[in-house]
Amino acid sequence: MQARAVLASVLAMALVLSGCAQPDHTIAAAPRPVESATPPTPTPHPSVTKPAKPPLRPLPAKLPAGLDRNTGVRPVALTFDDGPSPAWTPKVLDQLKAAKVTATFCVVGREVQRHPELVRRIVREGHQLCNHSWRHDLDLARRPVAEIRADLDRTNKAIRKAVPGAKVSFYRQPGGRWTSEVLGVAKDLGMRPLHWSVDPQDWDKPTAATIGKRIHTATRPGAIVLLHDGGGNRAATLAACPKLIADLKHRFGITRLR
């Protein structure tokens, strides 16, 4: 009995030792990567550098020679800028027709593109056309010559699209801010540079009475009178026109530019 107990103890010990000798099959978990709180740095893209625009030329101290500022005869000429405008140009045309006089309309290219029917009416009723730049850029004359030429040419093309074969005899620089460069381009394109000698500043919206008084006081034989049929509310100009036209016709006569 005692021998059996000893045998059982030996067998139990052998089993324990056999189990301890087996390799450990437990696989330790791989450590999780530590996430950074700092966002990744974006990959830089190459910067695109736009070419610098050429500086604007300074305006001359005085107007260049060669501008048309007089009719050359006793009668005066009427000019209307910044149209055509559907609000005001038809009414100005009605007044000119009633007074039996003609005028020169200095038209802006993009307005011509928007209202070609008004350009056709201007020509149909015997008035003259003048290129007044594409978008009334006051600094156009100070820009590179290639830009000036493209602007004036684009405007002429819009006019001739509205009225095929239209004669564009004149160019007027917005704001009267002339340079020899824009004057030269206008001449190269077959247009005479048209300025003025009487400016009542109707663009600043004075009253009709003030517009009429300024024109009456400043006008001399052969004057070129600057007025506006576009570029804003021209109610005062329209109200002034019948009286000032009658006054100019009586004192000097009104002529077509030659």
PDB file of C-alpha atoms in Angstrom:
ATOM      1  CA  MET A   1       0.000   0.000   0.000  1.00  0.00           C
ATOM      2  CA  GLN A   2       2.824   2.294   0.873  1.00  0.00           C
ATOM      3  CA  ALA A   3       4.578   1.336  -2.373  1.00  0.00           C
ATOM      4  CA  ARG A   4       1.526   2.404  -4.394  1.00  0.00           C
ATOM      5  CA  ALA A   5       1.461   5.769  -2.735  1.00  0.00           C
ATOM      6  CA  VAL A   6       5.116   6.328  -3.514  1.00  0.00           C
ATOM      7  CA  LEU A   7       4.531   5.349  -7.165  1.00  0.00           C
ATOM      8  CA  ALA A   8       1.611   7.741  -7.491  1.00  0.00           C
ATOM      9  CA  SER A   9       3.735  10.559  -6.096  1.00  0.00           C
ATOM     10  CA  VAL A  10       6.517   9.858  -8.585  1.00  0.00           C
ATOM     11  CA  LEU A  11       4.078   9.854 -11.510  1.00  0.00           C
ATOM     12  CA  ALA A  12       2.512  13.171 -10.421  1.00  0.00           C
ATOM     13  CA  MET A  13       5.915  14.776 -10.128  1.00  0.00           C
ATOM     14  CA  ALA A  14       6.853  13.524 -13.629  1.00  0.00           C
ATOM     15  CA  LEU A  15       3.682  15.063 -15.114  1.00  0.00           C
ATOM     16  CA  VAL A  16       4.405  18.393 -13.477  1.00  0.00           C
ATOM     17  CA  LEU A  17       7.960  18.475 -14.782  1.00  0.00           C
ATOM     18  CA  SER A  18       6.773  17.450 -18.263  1.00  0.00           C
ATOM     19  CA  GLY A  19       4.267  20.375 -18.374  1.00  0.00           C
ATOM     20  CA  CYS A  20       6.881  22.903 -17.261  1.00  0.00           C
ATOM     21  CA  ALA A  21       9.149  21.811 -20.106  1.00  0.00           C
ATOM     22  CA  GLN A  22       6.557  22.720 -22.855  1.00  0.00           C
ATOM     23  CA  PRO A  23       7.283  25.927 -24.778  1.00  0.00           C
ATOM     24  CA  ASP A  24       5.082  28.948 -24.015  1.00  0.00           C
ATOM     25  CA  HIS A  25       2.756  29.513 -27.046  1.00  0.00           C
ATOM     26  CA  THR A  26       1.339  32.809 -25.750  1.00  0.00           C
ATOM     27  CA  ILE A  27       1.964  35.654 -28.354  1.00  0.00           C
ATOM     28  CA  ALA A  28       2.392  39.065 -26.838  1.00  0.00           C
ATOM     29  CA  ALA A  29       0.221  41.783 -28.477  1.00  0.00           C
ATOM     30  CA  ALA A  30       2.128  44.189 -30.714  1.00  0.00           C
ATOM     31  CA  PRO A  31       2.321  47.697 -29.265  1.00  0.00           C
ATOM     32  CA  ARG A  32      -0.163  50.193 -30.900  1.00  0.00           C
ATOM     33  CA  PRO A  33       1.412  53.138 -32.660  1.00  0.00           C
ATOM     34  CA  VAL A  34       1.242  56.372 -30.755  1.00  0.00           C
ATOM     35  CA  GLU A  35      -0.803  58.970 -32.655  1.00  0.00           C
ATOM     36  CA  SER A  36       0.706  62.445 -32.792  1.00  0.00           C
ATOM     37  CA  ALA A  37      -1.459  65.389 -31.811  1.00  0.00           C
ATOM     38  CA  THR A  38       0.357  67.572 -34.364  1.00  0.00           C
ATOM     39  CA  PRO A  39      -1.314  67.573 -37.817  1.00  0.00           C
ATOM     40  CA  PRO A  40       0.900  66.492 -40.713  1.00  0.00           C
ATOM     41  CA  THR A  41       2.697  69.257 -42.558  1.00  0.00           C
ATOM     42  CA  PRO A  42       1.083  69.715 -46.012  1.00  0.00           C
ATOM     43  CA  THR A  43       3.261  69.187 -49.024  1.00  0.00           C
ATOM     44  CA  PRO A  44       4.204  72.653 -50.327  1.00  0.00           C
ATOM     45  CA  HIS A  45       2.997  73.557 -53.828  1.00  0.00           C
ATOM     46  CA  PRO A  46       5.140  75.691 -56.087  1.00  0.00           C
ATOM     47  CA  SER A  47       3.924  79.309 -56.011  1.00  0.00           C
ATOM     48  CA  VAL A  48       2.822  80.913 -59.287  1.00  0.00           C
ATOM     49  CA  THR A  49       4.168  84.418 -59.642  1.00  0.00           C
ATOM     50  CA  LYS A  50       2.082  86.705 -61.841  1.00  0.00           C
ATOM     51  CA  PRO A  51       4.076  89.054 -64.015  1.00  0.00           C
ATOM     52  CA  ALA A  52       4.058  92.576 -62.663  1.00  0.00           C
ATOM     53  CA  LYS A  53       1.979  95.056 -64.624  1.00  0.00           C
ATOM     54  CA  PRO A  54       3.990  97.798 -66.252  1.00  0.00           C
ATOM     55  CA  PRO A  55       3.745 101.120 -64.401  1.00  0.00           C
ATOM     56  CA  LEU A  56       1.411 103.755 -65.790  1.00  0.00           C
ATOM     57  CA  ARG A  57       3.030 106.607 -67.627  1.00  0.00           C
ATOM     58  CA  PRO A  58       2.599 110.023 -65.997  1.00  0.00           C
ATOM     59  CA  LEU A  59       0.141 112.422 -67.576  1.00  0.00           C
ATOM     60  CA  PRO A  60       1.748 115.322 -69.401  1.00  0.00           C
ATOM     61  CA  ALA A  61       1.723 118.696 -67.690  1.00  0.00           C
ATOM     62  CA  LYS A  62      -0.406 120.111 -70.506  1.00  0.00           C
ATOM     63  CA  LEU A  63      -2.578 118.737 -73.273  1.00  0.00           C
ATOM     64  CA  PRO A  64      -0.606 117.481 -76.271  1.00  0.00           C
ATOM     65  CA  ALA A  65      -0.843 119.352 -79.540  1.00  0.00           C
ATOM     66  CA  GLY A  66      -3.101 118.105 -82.315  1.00  0.00           C
ATOM     67  CA  LEU A  67      -6.428 117.848 -80.498  1.00  0.00           C
ATOM     68  CA  ASP A  68      -9.638 119.014 -82.176  1.00  0.00           C
ATOM     69  CA  ARG A  69     -10.964 121.721 -79.851  1.00  0.00           C
ATOM     70  CA  ASN A  70     -12.758 123.966 -82.317  1.00  0.00           C
ATOM     71  CA  THR A  71     -15.067 123.505 -85.297  1.00  0.00           C
ATOM     72  CA  GLY A  72     -13.011 125.855 -87.452  1.00  0.00           C
ATOM     73  CA  VAL A  73     -16.133 127.831 -88.356  1.00  0.00           C
ATOM     74  CA  ARG A  74     -18.472 130.143 -86.461  1.00  0.00           C
ATOM     75  CA  PRO A  75     -21.192 127.566 -85.641  1.00  0.00           C
ATOM     76  CA  VAL A  76     -20.629 125.375 -82.612  1.00  0.00           C
ATOM     77  CA  ALA A  77     -20.812 121.589 -82.267  1.00  0.00           C
ATOM     78  CA  LEU A  78     -22.677 119.501 -79.701  1.00  0.00           C
ATOM     79  CA  THR A  79     -21.135 116.271 -78.408  1.00  0.00           C
ATOM     80  CA  PHE A  80     -22.683 113.676 -76.093  1.00  0.00           C
ATOM     81  CA  ASP A  81     -20.542 111.189 -74.137  1.00  0.00           C
ATOM     82  CA  ASP A  82     -20.778 107.827 -72.346  1.00  0.00           C
ATOM     83  CA  GLY A  83     -23.808 106.319 -74.091  1.00  0.00           C
ATOM     84  CA  PRO A  84     -25.688 104.857 -75.636  1.00  0.00           C
ATOM     85  CA  SER A  85     -28.136 104.651 -72.754  1.00  0.00           C
ATOM     86  CA  PRO A  86     -31.659 103.262 -73.194  1.00  0.00           C
ATOM     87  CA  ALA A  87     -32.849 105.679 -70.508  1.00  0.00           C
ATOM     88  CA  TRP A  88     -31.449 108.900 -71.984  1.00  0.00           C
ATOM     89  CA  THR A  89     -30.135 108.561 -75.539  1.00  0.00           C
ATOM     90  CA  PRO A  90     -33.566 108.181 -77.196  1.00  0.00           C
ATOM     91  CA  LYS A  91     -34.794 111.323 -75.432  1.00  0.00           C
ATOM     92  CA  VAL A  92     -31.726 113.305 -76.486  1.00  0.00           C
ATOM     93  CA  LEU A  93     -32.255 112.113 -80.058  1.00  0.00           C
ATOM     94  CA  ASP A  94     -35.882 113.217 -79.899  1.00  0.00           C
ATOM     95  CA  GLN A  95     -34.813 116.706 -78.820  1.00  0.00           C
ATOM     96  CA  LEU A  96     -32.175 116.991 -81.539  1.00  0.00           C
ATOM     97  CA  LYS A  97     -34.717 115.920 -84.134  1.00  0.00           C
ATOM     98  CA  ALA A  98     -37.219 118.474 -82.881  1.00  0.00           C
ATOM     99  CA  ALA A  99     -34.552 121.220 -83.051  1.00  0.00           C
ATOM    100  CA  LYS A 100     -33.367 120.008 -86.500  1.00  0.00           C
ATOM    101  CA  VAL A 101     -29.708 119.818 -85.452  1.00  0.00           C
ATOM    102  CA  THR A 102     -27.130 117.048 -85.442  1.00  0.00           C
ATOM    103  CA  ALA A 103     -24.524 116.081 -82.853  1.00  0.00           C
ATOM    104  CA  THR A 104     -21.579 113.754 -82.322  1.00  0.00           C
ATOM    105  CA  PHE A 105     -22.095 110.802 -79.985  1.00  0.00           C
ATOM    106  CA  CYS A 106     -18.960 109.541 -78.228  1.00  0.00           C
ATOM    107  CA  VAL A 107     -19.954 105.967 -77.465  1.00  0.00           C
ATOM    108  CA  VAL A 108     -18.509 103.453 -74.989  1.00  0.00           C
ATOM    109  CA  GLY A 109     -17.808 100.048 -76.526  1.00  0.00           C
ATOM    110  CA  ARG A 110     -19.505  97.847 -73.965  1.00  0.00           C
ATOM    111  CA  GLU A 111     -22.637 100.032 -74.095  1.00  0.00           C
ATOM    112  CA  VAL A 112     -22.620  99.716 -77.876  1.00  0.00           C
ATOM    113  CA  GLN A 113     -22.477  95.944 -77.436  1.00  0.00           C
ATOM    114  CA  ARG A 114     -25.460  96.075 -75.067  1.00  0.00           C
ATOM    115  CA  HIS A 115     -27.581  98.503 -77.107  1.00  0.00           C
ATOM    116  CA  PRO A 116     -26.694  98.213 -80.804  1.00  0.00           C
ATOM    117  CA  GLU A 117     -30.156  99.371 -81.856  1.00  0.00           C
ATOM    118  CA  LEU A 118     -29.436 102.818 -80.368  1.00  0.00           C
ATOM    119  CA  VAL A 119     -26.226 103.119 -82.388  1.00  0.00           C
ATOM    120  CA  ARG A 120     -28.215 102.288 -85.500  1.00  0.00           C
ATOM    121  CA  ARG A 121     -30.702 105.013 -84.669  1.00  0.00           C
ATOM    122  CA  ILE A 122     -27.913 107.554 -84.058  1.00  0.00           C
ATOM    123  CA  VAL A 123     -26.518 106.895 -87.530  1.00  0.00           C
ATOM    124  CA  ARG A 124     -29.932 106.652 -89.190  1.00  0.00           C
ATOM    125  CA  GLU A 125     -30.852 110.138 -87.934  1.00  0.00           C
ATOM    126  CA  GLY A 126     -27.725 111.719 -89.361  1.00  0.00           C
ATOM    127  CA  HIS A 127     -25.477 112.028 -86.307  1.00  0.00           C
ATOM    128  CA  GLN A 128     -21.773 111.230 -86.115  1.00  0.00           C
ATOM    129  CA  LEU A 129     -20.020 108.530 -84.117  1.00  0.00           C
ATOM    130  CA  CYS A 130     -16.942 108.885 -81.940  1.00  0.00           C
ATOM    131  CA  ASN A 131     -15.024 106.071 -80.229  1.00  0.00           C
ATOM    132  CA  HIS A 132     -14.906 106.722 -76.456  1.00  0.00           C
ATOM    133  CA  SER A 133     -12.958 103.573 -75.417  1.00  0.00           C
ATOM    134  CA  TRP A 134     -14.311 100.171 -74.425  1.00  0.00           C
ATOM    135  CA  ARG A 135     -15.151 100.779 -70.753  1.00  0.00           C
ATOM    136  CA  HIS A 136     -14.359 104.460 -70.128  1.00  0.00           C
ATOM    137  CA  ASP A 137     -10.975 103.710 -68.575  1.00  0.00           C
ATOM    138  CA  LEU A 138      -9.651 107.049 -67.312  1.00  0.00           C
ATOM    139  CA  ASP A 139      -6.108 105.671 -67.285  1.00  0.00           C
ATOM    140  CA  LEU A 140      -6.207 104.130 -70.742  1.00  0.00           C
ATOM    141  CA  ALA A 141      -3.897 106.758 -72.260  1.00  0.00           C
ATOM    142  CA  ARG A 142      -1.231 105.889 -69.656  1.00  0.00           C
ATOM    143  CA  ARG A 143      -1.163 102.169 -70.440  1.00  0.00           C
ATOM    144  CA  PRO A 144       1.109 100.301 -72.870  1.00  0.00           C
ATOM    145  CA  VAL A 145       0.513 101.209 -76.494  1.00  0.00           C
ATOM    146  CA  ALA A 146      -0.563  97.628 -77.301  1.00  0.00           C
ATOM    147  CA  GLU A 147      -3.341  97.850 -74.677  1.00  0.00           C
ATOM    148  CA  ILE A 148      -4.494 101.207 -76.028  1.00  0.00           C
ATOM    149  CA  ARG A 149      -4.665  99.877 -79.562  1.00  0.00           C
ATOM    150  CA  ALA A 150      -6.551  96.727 -78.504  1.00  0.00           C
ATOM    151  CA  ASP A 151      -9.101  98.811 -76.575  1.00  0.00           C
ATOM    152  CA  LEU A 152      -9.800 101.267 -79.392  1.00  0.00           C
ATOM    153  CA  ASP A 153      -9.879  98.534 -82.015  1.00  0.00           C
ATOM    154  CA  ARG A 154     -12.305  96.457 -79.940  1.00  0.00           C
ATOM    155  CA  THR A 155     -14.637  99.434 -79.633  1.00  0.00           C
ATOM    156  CA  ASN A 156     -14.534 100.144 -83.362  1.00  0.00           C
ATOM    157  CA  LYS A 157     -15.366  96.508 -84.089  1.00  0.00           C
ATOM    158  CA  ALA A 158     -18.393  96.672 -81.770  1.00  0.00           C
ATOM    159  CA  ILE A 159     -19.597  99.837 -83.502  1.00  0.00           C
ATOM    160  CA  ARG A 160     -19.198  98.306 -86.949  1.00  0.00           C
ATOM    161  CA  LYS A 161     -20.924  95.132 -85.845  1.00  0.00           C
ATOM    162  CA  ALA A 162     -23.905  97.245 -84.789  1.00  0.00           C
ATOM    163  CA  VAL A 163     -23.753  99.358 -87.946  1.00  0.00           C
ATOM    164  CA  PRO A 164     -21.777  97.630 -90.718  1.00  0.00           C
ATOM    165  CA  GLY A 165     -19.716 100.130 -92.648  1.00  0.00           C
ATOM    166  CA  ALA A 166     -20.167 102.843 -90.023  1.00  0.00           C
ATOM    167  CA  LYS A 167     -17.679 105.670 -90.199  1.00  0.00           C
ATOM    168  CA  VAL A 168     -15.922 106.350 -86.891  1.00  0.00           C
ATOM    169  CA  SER A 169     -14.167 109.646 -87.548  1.00  0.00           C
ATOM    170  CA  PHE A 170     -13.207 110.622 -84.003  1.00  0.00           C
ATOM    171  CA  TYR A 171     -11.774 109.308 -80.750  1.00  0.00           C
ATOM    172  CA  ARG A 172     -12.316 111.011 -77.392  1.00  0.00           C
ATOM    173  CA  GLN A 173     -10.165 110.047 -74.412  1.00  0.00           C
ATOM    174  CA  PRO A 174     -12.174 109.493 -71.194  1.00  0.00           C
ATOM    175  CA  GLY A 175     -11.737 112.415 -68.834  1.00  0.00           C
ATOM    176  CA  GLY A 176      -9.767 114.286 -71.487  1.00  0.00           C
ATOM    177  CA  ARG A 177      -6.653 112.664 -70.017  1.00  0.00           C
ATOM    178  CA  TRP A 178      -4.617 112.620 -73.212  1.00  0.00           C
ATOM    179  CA  THR A 179      -1.086 111.410 -73.818  1.00  0.00           C
ATOM    180  CA  SER A 180       0.888 111.500 -77.032  1.00  0.00           C
ATOM    181  CA  GLU A 181       0.652 107.680 -77.125  1.00  0.00           C
ATOM    182  CA  VAL A 182      -3.158 107.491 -77.216  1.00  0.00           C
ATOM    183  CA  LEU A 183      -3.270 110.390 -79.650  1.00  0.00           C
ATOM    184  CA  GLY A 184      -0.904 108.512 -81.953  1.00  0.00           C
ATOM    185  CA  VAL A 185      -2.900 105.259 -81.766  1.00  0.00           C
ATOM    186  CA  ALA A 186      -6.140 107.098 -82.576  1.00  0.00           C
ATOM    187  CA  LYS A 187      -4.545 108.660 -85.639  1.00  0.00           C
ATOM    188  CA  ASP A 188      -3.095 105.312 -86.728  1.00  0.00           C
ATOM    189  CA  LEU A 189      -6.628 103.881 -86.635  1.00  0.00           C
ATOM    190  CA  GLY A 190      -7.942 106.714 -88.793  1.00  0.00           C
ATOM    191  CA  MET A 191      -9.595 108.745 -86.014  1.00  0.00           C
ATOM    192  CA  ARG A 192      -9.113 112.400 -85.137  1.00  0.00           C
ATOM    193  CA  PRO A 193      -8.587 113.136 -81.414  1.00  0.00           C
ATOM    194  CA  LEU A 194     -11.682 115.043 -80.319  1.00  0.00           C
ATOM    195  CA  HIS A 195     -11.492 117.271 -77.241  1.00  0.00           C
ATOM    196  CA  TRP A 196     -13.807 120.158 -76.274  1.00  0.00           C
ATOM    197  CA  SER A 197     -13.743 123.828 -75.379  1.00  0.00           C
ATOM    198  CA  VAL A 198     -16.893 124.092 -73.234  1.00  0.00           C
ATOM    199  CA  ASP A 199     -17.522 121.746 -70.306  1.00  0.00           C
ATOM    200  CA  PRO A 200     -20.542 122.561 -68.098  1.00  0.00           C
ATOM    201  CA  GLN A 201     -19.654 119.537 -65.921  1.00  0.00           C
ATOM    202  CA  ASP A 202     -23.101 118.040 -66.288  1.00  0.00           C
ATOM    203  CA  TRP A 203     -21.519 114.726 -65.180  1.00  0.00           C
ATOM    204  CA  ASP A 204     -21.480 116.217 -61.665  1.00  0.00           C
ATOM    205  CA  LYS A 205     -25.290 116.601 -61.796  1.00  0.00           C
ATOM    206  CA  PRO A 206     -25.755 120.364 -61.407  1.00  0.00           C
ATOM    207  CA  THR A 207     -29.229 121.750 -62.057  1.00  0.00           C
ATOM    208  CA  ALA A 208     -30.519 122.297 -65.573  1.00  0.00           C
ATOM    209  CA  ALA A 209     -30.350 126.059 -65.025  1.00  0.00           C
ATOM    210  CA  THR A 210     -26.690 125.818 -64.005  1.00  0.00           C
ATOM    211  CA  ILE A 211     -25.834 123.706 -67.055  1.00  0.00           C
ATOM    212  CA  GLY A 212     -27.489 126.215 -69.350  1.00  0.00           C
ATOM    213  CA  LYS A 213     -25.832 129.202 -67.679  1.00  0.00           C
ATOM    214  CA  ARG A 214     -22.359 127.670 -67.852  1.00  0.00           C
ATOM    215  CA  ILE A 215     -22.720 126.898 -71.549  1.00  0.00           C
ATOM    216  CA  HIS A 216     -24.147 130.331 -72.337  1.00  0.00           C
ATOM    217  CA  THR A 217     -21.262 132.070 -70.538  1.00  0.00           C
ATOM    218  CA  ALA A 218     -18.380 129.936 -71.846  1.00  0.00           C
ATOM    219  CA  THR A 219     -19.351 129.389 -75.480  1.00  0.00           C
ATOM    220  CA  ARG A 220     -17.496 131.266 -78.191  1.00  0.00           C
ATOM    221  CA  PRO A 221     -17.670 130.942 -81.998  1.00  0.00           C
ATOM    222  CA  GLY A 222     -16.541 127.507 -83.111  1.00  0.00           C
ATOM    223  CA  ALA A 223     -16.844 125.933 -79.642  1.00  0.00           C
ATOM    224  CA  ILE A 224     -17.168 122.193 -79.092  1.00  0.00           C
ATOM    225  CA  VAL A 225     -19.626 121.642 -76.249  1.00  0.00           C
ATOM    226  CA  LEU A 226     -19.324 118.576 -74.016  1.00  0.00           C
ATOM    227  CA  LEU A 227     -22.531 116.985 -72.671  1.00  0.00           C
ATOM    228  CA  HIS A 228     -23.515 113.467 -71.556  1.00  0.00           C
ATOM    229  CA  ASP A 229     -26.284 111.073 -72.569  1.00  0.00           C
ATOM    230  CA  GLY A 230     -24.956 108.133 -70.547  1.00  0.00           C
ATOM    231  CA  GLY A 231     -22.963 107.171 -67.482  1.00  0.00           C
ATOM    232  CA  GLY A 232     -25.618 108.063 -64.921  1.00  0.00           C
ATOM    233  CA  ASN A 233     -28.792 110.027 -64.353  1.00  0.00           C
ATOM    234  CA  ARG A 234     -28.928 112.672 -67.091  1.00  0.00           C
ATOM    235  CA  ALA A 235     -32.307 114.206 -66.240  1.00  0.00           C
ATOM    236  CA  ALA A 236     -30.764 117.654 -65.665  1.00  0.00           C
ATOM    237  CA  THR A 237     -28.916 117.549 -68.993  1.00  0.00           C
ATOM    238  CA  LEU A 238     -32.077 116.504 -70.772  1.00  0.00           C
ATOM    239  CA  ALA A 239     -34.041 119.315 -69.095  1.00  0.00           C
ATOM    240  CA  ALA A 240     -31.360 121.856 -70.083  1.00  0.00           C
ATOM    241  CA  CYS A 241     -31.078 120.837 -73.732  1.00  0.00           C
ATOM    242  CA  PRO A 242     -34.101 122.552 -75.345  1.00  0.00           C
ATOM    243  CA  LYS A 243     -33.186 125.990 -74.022  1.00  0.00           C
ATOM    244  CA  LEU A 244     -29.412 125.707 -74.543  1.00  0.00           C
ATOM    245  CA  ILE A 245     -29.845 124.359 -78.064  1.00  0.00           C
ATOM    246  CA  ALA A 246     -32.148 127.242 -78.949  1.00  0.00           C
ATOM    247  CA  ASP A 247     -29.673 129.719 -77.427  1.00  0.00           C
ATOM    248  CA  LEU A 248     -26.688 128.294 -79.348  1.00  0.00           C
ATOM    249  CA  LYS A 249     -28.621 128.147 -82.615  1.00  0.00           C
ATOM    250  CA  HIS A 250     -29.616 131.808 -82.231  1.00  0.00           C
ATOM    251  CA  ARG A 251     -26.159 133.105 -81.265  1.00  0.00           C
ATOM    252  CA  PHE A 252     -23.831 130.964 -83.384  1.00  0.00           C
ATOM    253  CA  GLY A 253     -25.600 128.189 -85.230  1.00  0.00           C
ATOM    254  CA  ILE A 254     -24.977 124.484 -84.658  1.00  0.00           C
ATOM    255  CA  THR A 255     -22.917 122.484 -87.121  1.00  0.00           C
ATOM    256  CA  ARG A 256     -21.763 118.967 -87.848  1.00  0.00           C
ATOM    257  CA  LEU A 257     -18.075 118.388 -87.164  1.00  0.00           C
ATOM    258  CA  ARG A 258     -15.888 118.301 -90.271  1.00  0.00           C
TER     259      ARG A 258
END
